[in-house]
PDB file of C-alpha atoms and ligand atoms in Angstrom:
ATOM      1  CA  UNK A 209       0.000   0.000   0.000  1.00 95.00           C
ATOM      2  CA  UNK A 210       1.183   3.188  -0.918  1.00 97.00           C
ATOM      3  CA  UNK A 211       0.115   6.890   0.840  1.00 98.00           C
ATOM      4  CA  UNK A 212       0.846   9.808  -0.646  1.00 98.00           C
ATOM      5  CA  UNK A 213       4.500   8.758  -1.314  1.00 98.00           C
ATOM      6  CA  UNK A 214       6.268  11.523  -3.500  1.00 98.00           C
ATOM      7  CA  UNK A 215      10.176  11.597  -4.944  1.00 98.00           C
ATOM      8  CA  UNK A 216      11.586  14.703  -5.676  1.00 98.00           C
ATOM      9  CA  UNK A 217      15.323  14.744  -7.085  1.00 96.00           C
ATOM     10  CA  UNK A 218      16.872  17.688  -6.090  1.00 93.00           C
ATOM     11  CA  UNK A 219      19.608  19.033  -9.101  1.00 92.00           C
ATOM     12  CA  UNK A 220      20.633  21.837  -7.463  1.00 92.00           C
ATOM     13  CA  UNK A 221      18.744  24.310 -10.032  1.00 93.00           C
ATOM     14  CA  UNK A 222      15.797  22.431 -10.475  1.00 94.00           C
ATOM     15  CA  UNK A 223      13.803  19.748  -8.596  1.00 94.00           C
ATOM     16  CA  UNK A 224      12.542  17.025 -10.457  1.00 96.00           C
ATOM     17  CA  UNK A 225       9.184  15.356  -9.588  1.00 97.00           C
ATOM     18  CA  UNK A 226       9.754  11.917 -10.429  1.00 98.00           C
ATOM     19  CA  UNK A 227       6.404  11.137  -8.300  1.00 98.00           C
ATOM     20  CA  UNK A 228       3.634  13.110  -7.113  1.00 98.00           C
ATOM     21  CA  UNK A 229       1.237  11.769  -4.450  1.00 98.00           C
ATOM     22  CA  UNK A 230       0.830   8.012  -5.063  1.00 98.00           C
ATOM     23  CA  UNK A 231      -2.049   6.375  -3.606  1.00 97.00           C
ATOM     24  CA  UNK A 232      -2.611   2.685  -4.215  1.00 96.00           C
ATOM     25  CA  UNK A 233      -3.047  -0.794  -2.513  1.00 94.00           C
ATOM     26  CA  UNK A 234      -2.493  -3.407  -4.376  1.00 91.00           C
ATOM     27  CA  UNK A 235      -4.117  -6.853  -3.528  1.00 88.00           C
ATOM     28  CA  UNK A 236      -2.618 -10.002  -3.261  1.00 87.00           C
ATOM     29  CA  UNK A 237      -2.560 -12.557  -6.197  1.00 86.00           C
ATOM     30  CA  UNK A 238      -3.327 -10.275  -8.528  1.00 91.00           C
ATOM     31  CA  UNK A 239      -1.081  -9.021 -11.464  1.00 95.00           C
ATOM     32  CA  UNK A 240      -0.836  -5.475 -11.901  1.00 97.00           C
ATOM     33  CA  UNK A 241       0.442  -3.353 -14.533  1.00 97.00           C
ATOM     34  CA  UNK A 242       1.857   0.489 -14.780  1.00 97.00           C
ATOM     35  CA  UNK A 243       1.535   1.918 -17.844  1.00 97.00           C
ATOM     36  CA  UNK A 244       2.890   4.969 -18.669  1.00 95.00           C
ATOM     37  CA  UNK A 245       5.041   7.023 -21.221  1.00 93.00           C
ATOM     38  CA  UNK A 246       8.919   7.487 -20.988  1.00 92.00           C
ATOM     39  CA  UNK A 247       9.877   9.542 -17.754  1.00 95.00           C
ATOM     40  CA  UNK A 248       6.533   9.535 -15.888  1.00 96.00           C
ATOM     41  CA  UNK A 249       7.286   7.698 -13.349  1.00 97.00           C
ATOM     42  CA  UNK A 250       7.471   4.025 -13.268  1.00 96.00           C
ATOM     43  CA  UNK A 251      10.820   2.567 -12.590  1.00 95.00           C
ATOM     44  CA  UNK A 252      10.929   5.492  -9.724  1.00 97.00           C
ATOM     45  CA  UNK A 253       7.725   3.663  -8.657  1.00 97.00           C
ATOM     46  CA  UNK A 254       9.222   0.113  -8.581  1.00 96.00           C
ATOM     47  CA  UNK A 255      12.379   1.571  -7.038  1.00 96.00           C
ATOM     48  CA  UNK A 256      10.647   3.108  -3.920  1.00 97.00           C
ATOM     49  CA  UNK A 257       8.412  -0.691  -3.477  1.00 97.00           C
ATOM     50  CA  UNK A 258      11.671  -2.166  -3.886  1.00 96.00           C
ATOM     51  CA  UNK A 259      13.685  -0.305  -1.279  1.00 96.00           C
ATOM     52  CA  UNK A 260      16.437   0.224  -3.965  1.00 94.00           C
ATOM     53  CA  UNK A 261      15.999   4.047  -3.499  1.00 95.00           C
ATOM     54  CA  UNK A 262      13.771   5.998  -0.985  1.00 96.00           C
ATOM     55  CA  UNK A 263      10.696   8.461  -1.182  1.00 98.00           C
ATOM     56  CA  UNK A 264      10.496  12.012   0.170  1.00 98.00           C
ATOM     57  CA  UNK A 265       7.458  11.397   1.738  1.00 98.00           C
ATOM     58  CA  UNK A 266       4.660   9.893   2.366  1.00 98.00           C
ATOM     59  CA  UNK A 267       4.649   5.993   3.316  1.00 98.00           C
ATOM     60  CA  UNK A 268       4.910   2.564   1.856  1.00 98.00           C
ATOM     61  CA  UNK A 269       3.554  -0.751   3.267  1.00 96.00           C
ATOM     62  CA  UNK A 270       4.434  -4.340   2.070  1.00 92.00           C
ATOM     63  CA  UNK A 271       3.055  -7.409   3.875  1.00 85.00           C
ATOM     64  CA  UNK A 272       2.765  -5.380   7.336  1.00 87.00           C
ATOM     65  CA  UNK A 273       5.632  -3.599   7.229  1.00 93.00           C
ATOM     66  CA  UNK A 274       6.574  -0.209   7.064  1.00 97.00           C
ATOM     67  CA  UNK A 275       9.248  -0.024   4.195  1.00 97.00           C
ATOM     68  CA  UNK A 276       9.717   3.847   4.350  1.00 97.00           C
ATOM     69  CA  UNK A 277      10.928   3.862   8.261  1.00 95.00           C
ATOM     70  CA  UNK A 278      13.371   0.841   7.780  1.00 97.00           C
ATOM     71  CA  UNK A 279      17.143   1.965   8.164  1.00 96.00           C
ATOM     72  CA  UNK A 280      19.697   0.870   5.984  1.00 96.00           C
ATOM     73  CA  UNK A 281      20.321  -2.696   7.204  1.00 97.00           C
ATOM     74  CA  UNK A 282      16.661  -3.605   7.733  1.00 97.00           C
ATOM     75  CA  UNK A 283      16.434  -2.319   4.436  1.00 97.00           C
ATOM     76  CA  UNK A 284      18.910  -4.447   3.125  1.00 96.00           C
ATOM     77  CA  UNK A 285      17.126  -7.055   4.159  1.00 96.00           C
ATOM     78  CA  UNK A 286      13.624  -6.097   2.995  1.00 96.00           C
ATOM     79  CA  UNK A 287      15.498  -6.130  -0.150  1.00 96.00           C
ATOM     80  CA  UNK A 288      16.675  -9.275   0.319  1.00 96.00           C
ATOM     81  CA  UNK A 289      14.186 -11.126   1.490  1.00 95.00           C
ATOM     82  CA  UNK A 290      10.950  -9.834   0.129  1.00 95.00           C
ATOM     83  CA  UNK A 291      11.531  -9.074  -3.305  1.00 96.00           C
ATOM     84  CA  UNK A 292      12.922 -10.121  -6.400  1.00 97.00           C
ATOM     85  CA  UNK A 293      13.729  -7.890  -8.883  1.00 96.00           C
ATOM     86  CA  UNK A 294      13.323  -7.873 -12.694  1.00 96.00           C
ATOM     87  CA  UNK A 295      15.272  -5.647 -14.644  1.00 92.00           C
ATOM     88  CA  UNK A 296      15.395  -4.611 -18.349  1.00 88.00           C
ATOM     89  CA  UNK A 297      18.429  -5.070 -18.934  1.00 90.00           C
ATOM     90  CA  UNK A 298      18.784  -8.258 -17.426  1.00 94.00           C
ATOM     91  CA  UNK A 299      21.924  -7.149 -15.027  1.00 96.00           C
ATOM     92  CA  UNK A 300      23.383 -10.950 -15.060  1.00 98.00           C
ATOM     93  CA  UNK A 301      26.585 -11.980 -13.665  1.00 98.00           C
ATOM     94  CA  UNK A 302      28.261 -12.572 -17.161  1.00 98.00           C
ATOM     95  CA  UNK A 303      30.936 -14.633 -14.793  1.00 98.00           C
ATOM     96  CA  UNK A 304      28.336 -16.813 -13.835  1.00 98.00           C
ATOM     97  CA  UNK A 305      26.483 -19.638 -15.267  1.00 98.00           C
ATOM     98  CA  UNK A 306      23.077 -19.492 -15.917  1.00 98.00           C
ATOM     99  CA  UNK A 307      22.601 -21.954 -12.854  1.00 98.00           C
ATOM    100  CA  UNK A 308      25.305 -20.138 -10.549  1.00 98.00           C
ATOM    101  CA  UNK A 309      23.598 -16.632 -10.895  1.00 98.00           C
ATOM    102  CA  UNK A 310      19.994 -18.002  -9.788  1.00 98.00           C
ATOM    103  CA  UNK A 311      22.364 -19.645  -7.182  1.00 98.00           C
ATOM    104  CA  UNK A 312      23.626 -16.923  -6.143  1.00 98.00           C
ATOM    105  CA  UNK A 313      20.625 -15.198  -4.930  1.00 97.00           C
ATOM    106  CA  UNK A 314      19.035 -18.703  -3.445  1.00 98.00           C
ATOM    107  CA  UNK A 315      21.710 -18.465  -0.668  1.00 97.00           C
ATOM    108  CA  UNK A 316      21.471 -15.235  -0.248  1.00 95.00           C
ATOM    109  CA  UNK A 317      18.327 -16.085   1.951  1.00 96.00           C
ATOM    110  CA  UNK A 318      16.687 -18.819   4.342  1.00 95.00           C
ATOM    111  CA  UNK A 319      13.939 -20.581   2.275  1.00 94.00           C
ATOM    112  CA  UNK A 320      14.684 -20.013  -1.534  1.00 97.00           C
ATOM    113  CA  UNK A 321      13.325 -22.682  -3.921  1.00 96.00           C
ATOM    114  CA  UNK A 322      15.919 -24.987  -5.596  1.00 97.00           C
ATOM    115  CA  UNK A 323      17.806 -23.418  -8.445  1.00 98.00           C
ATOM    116  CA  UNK A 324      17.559 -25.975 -11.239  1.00 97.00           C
ATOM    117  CA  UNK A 325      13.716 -26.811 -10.605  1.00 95.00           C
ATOM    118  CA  UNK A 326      13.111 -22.996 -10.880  1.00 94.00           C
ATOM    119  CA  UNK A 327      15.376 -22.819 -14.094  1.00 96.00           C
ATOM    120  CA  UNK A 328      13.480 -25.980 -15.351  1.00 93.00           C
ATOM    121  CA  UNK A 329      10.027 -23.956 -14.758  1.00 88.00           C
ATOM    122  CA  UNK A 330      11.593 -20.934 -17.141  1.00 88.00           C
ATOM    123  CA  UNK A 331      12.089 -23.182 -19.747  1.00 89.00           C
ATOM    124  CA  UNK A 332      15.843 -23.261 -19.510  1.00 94.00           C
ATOM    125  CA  UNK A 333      16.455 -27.072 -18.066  1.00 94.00           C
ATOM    126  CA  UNK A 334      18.708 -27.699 -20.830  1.00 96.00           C
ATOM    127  CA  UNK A 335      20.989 -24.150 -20.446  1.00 97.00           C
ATOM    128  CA  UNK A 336      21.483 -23.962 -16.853  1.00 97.00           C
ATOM    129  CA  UNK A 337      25.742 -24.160 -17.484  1.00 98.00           C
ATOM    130  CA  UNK A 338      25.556 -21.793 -19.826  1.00 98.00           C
ATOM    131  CA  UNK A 339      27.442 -18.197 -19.330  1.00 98.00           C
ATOM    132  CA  UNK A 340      24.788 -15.055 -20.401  1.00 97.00           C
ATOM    133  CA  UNK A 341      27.198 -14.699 -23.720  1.00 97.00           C
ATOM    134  CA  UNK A 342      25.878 -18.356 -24.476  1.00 98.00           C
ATOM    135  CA  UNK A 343      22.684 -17.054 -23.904  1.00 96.00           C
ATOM    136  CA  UNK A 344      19.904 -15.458 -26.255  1.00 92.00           C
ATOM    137  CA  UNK A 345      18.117 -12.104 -25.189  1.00 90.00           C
ATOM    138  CA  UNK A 346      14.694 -14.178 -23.975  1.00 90.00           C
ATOM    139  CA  UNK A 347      17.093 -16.813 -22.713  1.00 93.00           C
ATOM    140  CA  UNK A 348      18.614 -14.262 -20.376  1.00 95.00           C
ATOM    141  CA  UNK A 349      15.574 -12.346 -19.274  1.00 92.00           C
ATOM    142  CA  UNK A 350      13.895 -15.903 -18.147  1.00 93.00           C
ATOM    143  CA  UNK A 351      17.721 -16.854 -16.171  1.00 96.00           C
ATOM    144  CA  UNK A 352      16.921 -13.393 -14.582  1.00 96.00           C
ATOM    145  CA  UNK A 353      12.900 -14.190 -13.809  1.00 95.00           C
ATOM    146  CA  UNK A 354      14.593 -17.112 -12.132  1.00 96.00           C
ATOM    147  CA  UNK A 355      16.786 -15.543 -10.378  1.00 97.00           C
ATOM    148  CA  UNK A 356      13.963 -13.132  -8.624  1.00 97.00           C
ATOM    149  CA  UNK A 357      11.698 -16.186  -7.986  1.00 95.00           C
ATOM    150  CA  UNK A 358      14.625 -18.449  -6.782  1.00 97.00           C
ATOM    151  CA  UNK A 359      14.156 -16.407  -3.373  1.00 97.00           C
ATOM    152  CA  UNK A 360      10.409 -17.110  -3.008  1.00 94.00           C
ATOM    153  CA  UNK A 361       9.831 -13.530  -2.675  1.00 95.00           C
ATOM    154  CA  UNK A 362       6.094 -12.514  -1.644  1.00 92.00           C
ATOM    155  CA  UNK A 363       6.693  -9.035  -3.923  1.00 95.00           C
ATOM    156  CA  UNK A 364       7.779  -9.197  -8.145  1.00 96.00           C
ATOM    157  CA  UNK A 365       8.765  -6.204  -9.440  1.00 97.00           C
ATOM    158  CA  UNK A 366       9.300  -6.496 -13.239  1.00 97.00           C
ATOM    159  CA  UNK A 367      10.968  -3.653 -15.251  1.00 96.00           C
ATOM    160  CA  UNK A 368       9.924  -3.613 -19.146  1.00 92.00           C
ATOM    161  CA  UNK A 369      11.009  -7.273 -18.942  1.00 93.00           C
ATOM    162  CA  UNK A 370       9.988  -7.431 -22.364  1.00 92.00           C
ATOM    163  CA  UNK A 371      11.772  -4.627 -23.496  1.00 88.00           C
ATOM    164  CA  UNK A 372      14.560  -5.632 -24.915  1.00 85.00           C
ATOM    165  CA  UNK A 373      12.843  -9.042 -26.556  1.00 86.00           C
ATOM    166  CA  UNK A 374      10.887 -10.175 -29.891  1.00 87.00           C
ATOM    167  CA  UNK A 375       7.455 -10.939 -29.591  1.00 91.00           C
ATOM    168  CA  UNK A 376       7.588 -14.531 -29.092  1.00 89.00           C
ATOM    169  CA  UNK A 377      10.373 -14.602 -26.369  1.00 86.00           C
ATOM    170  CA  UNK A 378       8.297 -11.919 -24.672  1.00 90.00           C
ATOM    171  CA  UNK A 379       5.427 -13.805 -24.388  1.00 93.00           C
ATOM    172  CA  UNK A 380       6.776 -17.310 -23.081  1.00 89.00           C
ATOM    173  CA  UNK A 381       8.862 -14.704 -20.162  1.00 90.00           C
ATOM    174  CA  UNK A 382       5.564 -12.984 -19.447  1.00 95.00           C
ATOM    175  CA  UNK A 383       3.424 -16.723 -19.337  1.00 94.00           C
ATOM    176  CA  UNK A 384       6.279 -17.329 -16.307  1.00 91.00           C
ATOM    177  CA  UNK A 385       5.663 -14.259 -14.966  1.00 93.00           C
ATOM    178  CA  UNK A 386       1.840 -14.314 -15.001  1.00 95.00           C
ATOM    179  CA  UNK A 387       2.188 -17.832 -13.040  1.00 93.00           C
ATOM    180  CA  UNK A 388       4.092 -15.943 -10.557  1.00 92.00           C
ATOM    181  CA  UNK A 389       1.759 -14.203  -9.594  1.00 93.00           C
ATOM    182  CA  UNK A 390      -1.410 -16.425 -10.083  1.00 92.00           C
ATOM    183  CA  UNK A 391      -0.292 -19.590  -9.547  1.00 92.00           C
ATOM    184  CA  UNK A 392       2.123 -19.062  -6.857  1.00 91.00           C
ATOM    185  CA  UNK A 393       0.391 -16.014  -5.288  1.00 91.00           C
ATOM    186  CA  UNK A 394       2.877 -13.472  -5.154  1.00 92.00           C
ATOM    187  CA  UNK A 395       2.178  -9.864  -5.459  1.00 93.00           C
ATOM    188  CA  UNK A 396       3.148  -8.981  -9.227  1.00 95.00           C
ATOM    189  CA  UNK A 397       3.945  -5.386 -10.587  1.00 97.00           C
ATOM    190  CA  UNK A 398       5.113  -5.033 -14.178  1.00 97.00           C
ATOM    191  CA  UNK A 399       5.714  -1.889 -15.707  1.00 97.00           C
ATOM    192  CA  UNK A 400       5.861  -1.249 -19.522  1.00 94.00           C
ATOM    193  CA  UNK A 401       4.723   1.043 -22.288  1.00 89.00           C
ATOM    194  CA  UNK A 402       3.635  -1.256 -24.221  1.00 92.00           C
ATOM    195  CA  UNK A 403      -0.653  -0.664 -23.702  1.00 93.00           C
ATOM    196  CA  UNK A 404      -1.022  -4.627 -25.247  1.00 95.00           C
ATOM    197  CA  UNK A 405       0.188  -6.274 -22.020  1.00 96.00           C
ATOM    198  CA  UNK A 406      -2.016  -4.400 -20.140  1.00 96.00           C
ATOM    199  CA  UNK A 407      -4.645  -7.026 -21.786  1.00 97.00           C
ATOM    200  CA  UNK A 408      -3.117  -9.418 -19.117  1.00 97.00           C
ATOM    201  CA  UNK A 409      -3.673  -7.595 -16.443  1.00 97.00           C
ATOM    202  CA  UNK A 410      -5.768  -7.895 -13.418  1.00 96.00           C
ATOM    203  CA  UNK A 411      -5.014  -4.032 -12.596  1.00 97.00           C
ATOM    204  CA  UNK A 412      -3.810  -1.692 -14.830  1.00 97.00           C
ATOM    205  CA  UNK A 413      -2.001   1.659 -13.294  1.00 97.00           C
ATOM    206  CA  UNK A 414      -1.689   4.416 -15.663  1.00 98.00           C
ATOM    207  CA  UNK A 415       0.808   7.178 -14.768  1.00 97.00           C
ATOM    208  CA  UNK A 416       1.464  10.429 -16.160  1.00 97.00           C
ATOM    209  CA  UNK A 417       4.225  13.367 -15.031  1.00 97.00           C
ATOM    210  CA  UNK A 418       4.799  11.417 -11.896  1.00 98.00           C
ATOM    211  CA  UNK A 419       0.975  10.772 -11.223  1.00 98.00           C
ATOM    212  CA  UNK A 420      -0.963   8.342 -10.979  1.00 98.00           C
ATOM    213  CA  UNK A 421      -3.989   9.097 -13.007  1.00 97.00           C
ATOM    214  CA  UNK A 422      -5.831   5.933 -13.457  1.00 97.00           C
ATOM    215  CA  UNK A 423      -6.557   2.619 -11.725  1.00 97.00           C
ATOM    216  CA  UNK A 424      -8.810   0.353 -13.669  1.00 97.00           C
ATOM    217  CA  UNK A 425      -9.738  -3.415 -12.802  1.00 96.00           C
ATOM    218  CA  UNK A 426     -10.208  -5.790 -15.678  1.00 95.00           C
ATOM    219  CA  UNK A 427     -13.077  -8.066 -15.507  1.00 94.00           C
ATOM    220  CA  UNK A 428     -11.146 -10.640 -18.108  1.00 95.00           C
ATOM    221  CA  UNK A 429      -7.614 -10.908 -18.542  1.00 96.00           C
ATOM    222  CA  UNK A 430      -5.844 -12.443 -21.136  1.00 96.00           C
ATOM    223  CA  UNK A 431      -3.899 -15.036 -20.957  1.00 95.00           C
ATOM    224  CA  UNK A 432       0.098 -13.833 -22.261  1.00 95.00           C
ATOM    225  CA  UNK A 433      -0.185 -16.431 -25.304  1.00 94.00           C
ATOM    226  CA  UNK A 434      -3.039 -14.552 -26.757  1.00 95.00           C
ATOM    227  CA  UNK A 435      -1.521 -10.904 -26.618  1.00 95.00           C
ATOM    228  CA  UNK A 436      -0.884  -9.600 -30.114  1.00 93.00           C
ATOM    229  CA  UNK A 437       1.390  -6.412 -30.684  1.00 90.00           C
TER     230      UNK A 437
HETATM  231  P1  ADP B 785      10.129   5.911 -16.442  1.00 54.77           P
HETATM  232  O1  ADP B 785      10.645   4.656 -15.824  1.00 54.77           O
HETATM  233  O2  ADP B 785       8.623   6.000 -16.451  1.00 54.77           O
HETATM  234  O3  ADP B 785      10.682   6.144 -17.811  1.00 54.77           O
HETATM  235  P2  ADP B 785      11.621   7.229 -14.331  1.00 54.77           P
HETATM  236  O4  ADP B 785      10.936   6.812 -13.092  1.00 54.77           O
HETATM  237  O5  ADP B 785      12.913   6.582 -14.657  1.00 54.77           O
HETATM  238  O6  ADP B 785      10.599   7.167 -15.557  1.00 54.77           O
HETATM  239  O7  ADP B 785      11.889   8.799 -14.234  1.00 54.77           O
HETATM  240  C1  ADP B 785      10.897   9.747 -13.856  1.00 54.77           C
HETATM  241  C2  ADP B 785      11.504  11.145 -13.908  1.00 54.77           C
HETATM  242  O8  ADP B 785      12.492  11.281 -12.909  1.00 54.77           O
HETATM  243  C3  ADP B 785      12.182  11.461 -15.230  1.00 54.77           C
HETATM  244  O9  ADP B 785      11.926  12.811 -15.533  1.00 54.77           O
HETATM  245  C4  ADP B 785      13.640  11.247 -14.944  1.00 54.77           C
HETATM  246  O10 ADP B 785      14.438  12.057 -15.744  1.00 54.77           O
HETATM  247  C5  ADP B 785      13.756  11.613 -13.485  1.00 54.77           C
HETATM  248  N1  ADP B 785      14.788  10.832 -12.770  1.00 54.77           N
HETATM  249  C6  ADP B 785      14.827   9.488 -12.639  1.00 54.77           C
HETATM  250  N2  ADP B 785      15.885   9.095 -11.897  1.00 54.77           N
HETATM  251  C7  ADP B 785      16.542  10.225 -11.573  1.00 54.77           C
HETATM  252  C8  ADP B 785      17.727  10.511 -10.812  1.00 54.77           C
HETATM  253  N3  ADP B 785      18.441   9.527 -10.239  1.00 54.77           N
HETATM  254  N4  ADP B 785      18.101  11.795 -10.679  1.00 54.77           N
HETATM  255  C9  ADP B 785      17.378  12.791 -11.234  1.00 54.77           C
HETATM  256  N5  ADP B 785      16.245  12.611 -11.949  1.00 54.77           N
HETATM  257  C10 ADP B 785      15.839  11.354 -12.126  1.00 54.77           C
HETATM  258 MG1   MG B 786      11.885   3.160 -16.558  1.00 54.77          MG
END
């Protein structure tokens, strides 16, 4: 749940209002997805849930707990322990194996699932001792969805995960991470400007300048495999 959080980066000169007053609670089990053009918002959105940088103001609560009063080594482990993290870019270990960088982040806490049955749910059974150079695009964006679920995390934050993929690679890494949240019940945030995968959503967040300006429910979602763009 979100109230009234704002981020303001301060340049010196000017202050820029990355986000203005967000309001939103976002249920359980449900897959929800920020839309929004370039700059208004989004990864500044995932950033603040994902205690990788912190609001102004206003408060943020995940599963109980107060993520905006945490200092730095609680926040570590909020970090840690509660989320996994999806980025566009993939941000793999390139010294690492596929297997060794989902690994990597399985011992980094106390009840992670096990690495190869996780890679083996991503599609990748038959890469998992491959480096990310050995790796396609798709290939590497499903190493990193494993990688964020390895830790069982109860919160998915998903950065244009498709971004950087063709169509069909996109859709088999958002199938995995639409059973992430629906099948294993984790709380699911994807952000992307692409309007078509809002089709799949349960919730679909529209921001604008910083602001959140819409918040619809869809009565029927579609499933990734029939999303056309
Ligand atoms: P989006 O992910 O929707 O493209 P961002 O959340 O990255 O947008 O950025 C929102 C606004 O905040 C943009 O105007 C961007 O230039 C600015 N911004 C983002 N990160 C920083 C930063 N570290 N310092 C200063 N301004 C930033
Ligand atoms: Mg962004």
């Amino acid at each position: 749940r979100l109230l009234g959080v704002t981020k303001t980066y301060d340049m010196g000169q000017v202050q820029v209002h990355a986000l203005r007053d967000a309001n939103l609670a976002i249920p359980v089990g449900k897959l929800l997805v920020i839309l929004g053009p370039s700059g208004s918002g989004k990864t500044t959105l995932l950033n603040l849930l994902g205690g990788i940088d912190r609001a102004t103001s206003g408060q943020i609560f995940i599963d109980g707990l107060e993520v905006t009063n945490l200092g730095e080594p609680d926040l570590v482990k909020y970090r840690r322990n509660k989320v996994g993290f999806v980025f566009q870019f993939f941000n793999l270990i390139p010294s690492l194996t596929a297997r060794e960088n989902v690994e990597l982040a399985a011992e980094l806490v106390p009840d992670p699932l096990n690495p190869v049955v996780v890679l083996e749910k991503v599609g990748l059974g038959d890469r998992i001792d491959h480096f990310p150079s050995e790796l396609s695009g798709g290939e590497q964006q499903r190493v990193a969805v494993a990688r964020a679920l390895v830790k069982n995390p109860p919160l998915v934050l998903c950065d244009e995960p498709t971004g950087e993929l063709d169509y069909a690679t996109g859709i088999s890494v958002l199938e995995v991470i639409s059973k992430a949240c629906h099948v294993d019940r984790r709380v699911v945030l994807l952000v992307t400007h692409n309007a078509v995968i809002a089709e799949m959503a349960d919730i679909v967040v529209r921001l604008s300048g910083g602001r959140i300006v819409s918040f619809v429910e869809n009565p029927r979602p579609k499933p990734a495999r029939e999303l056309v763009w």
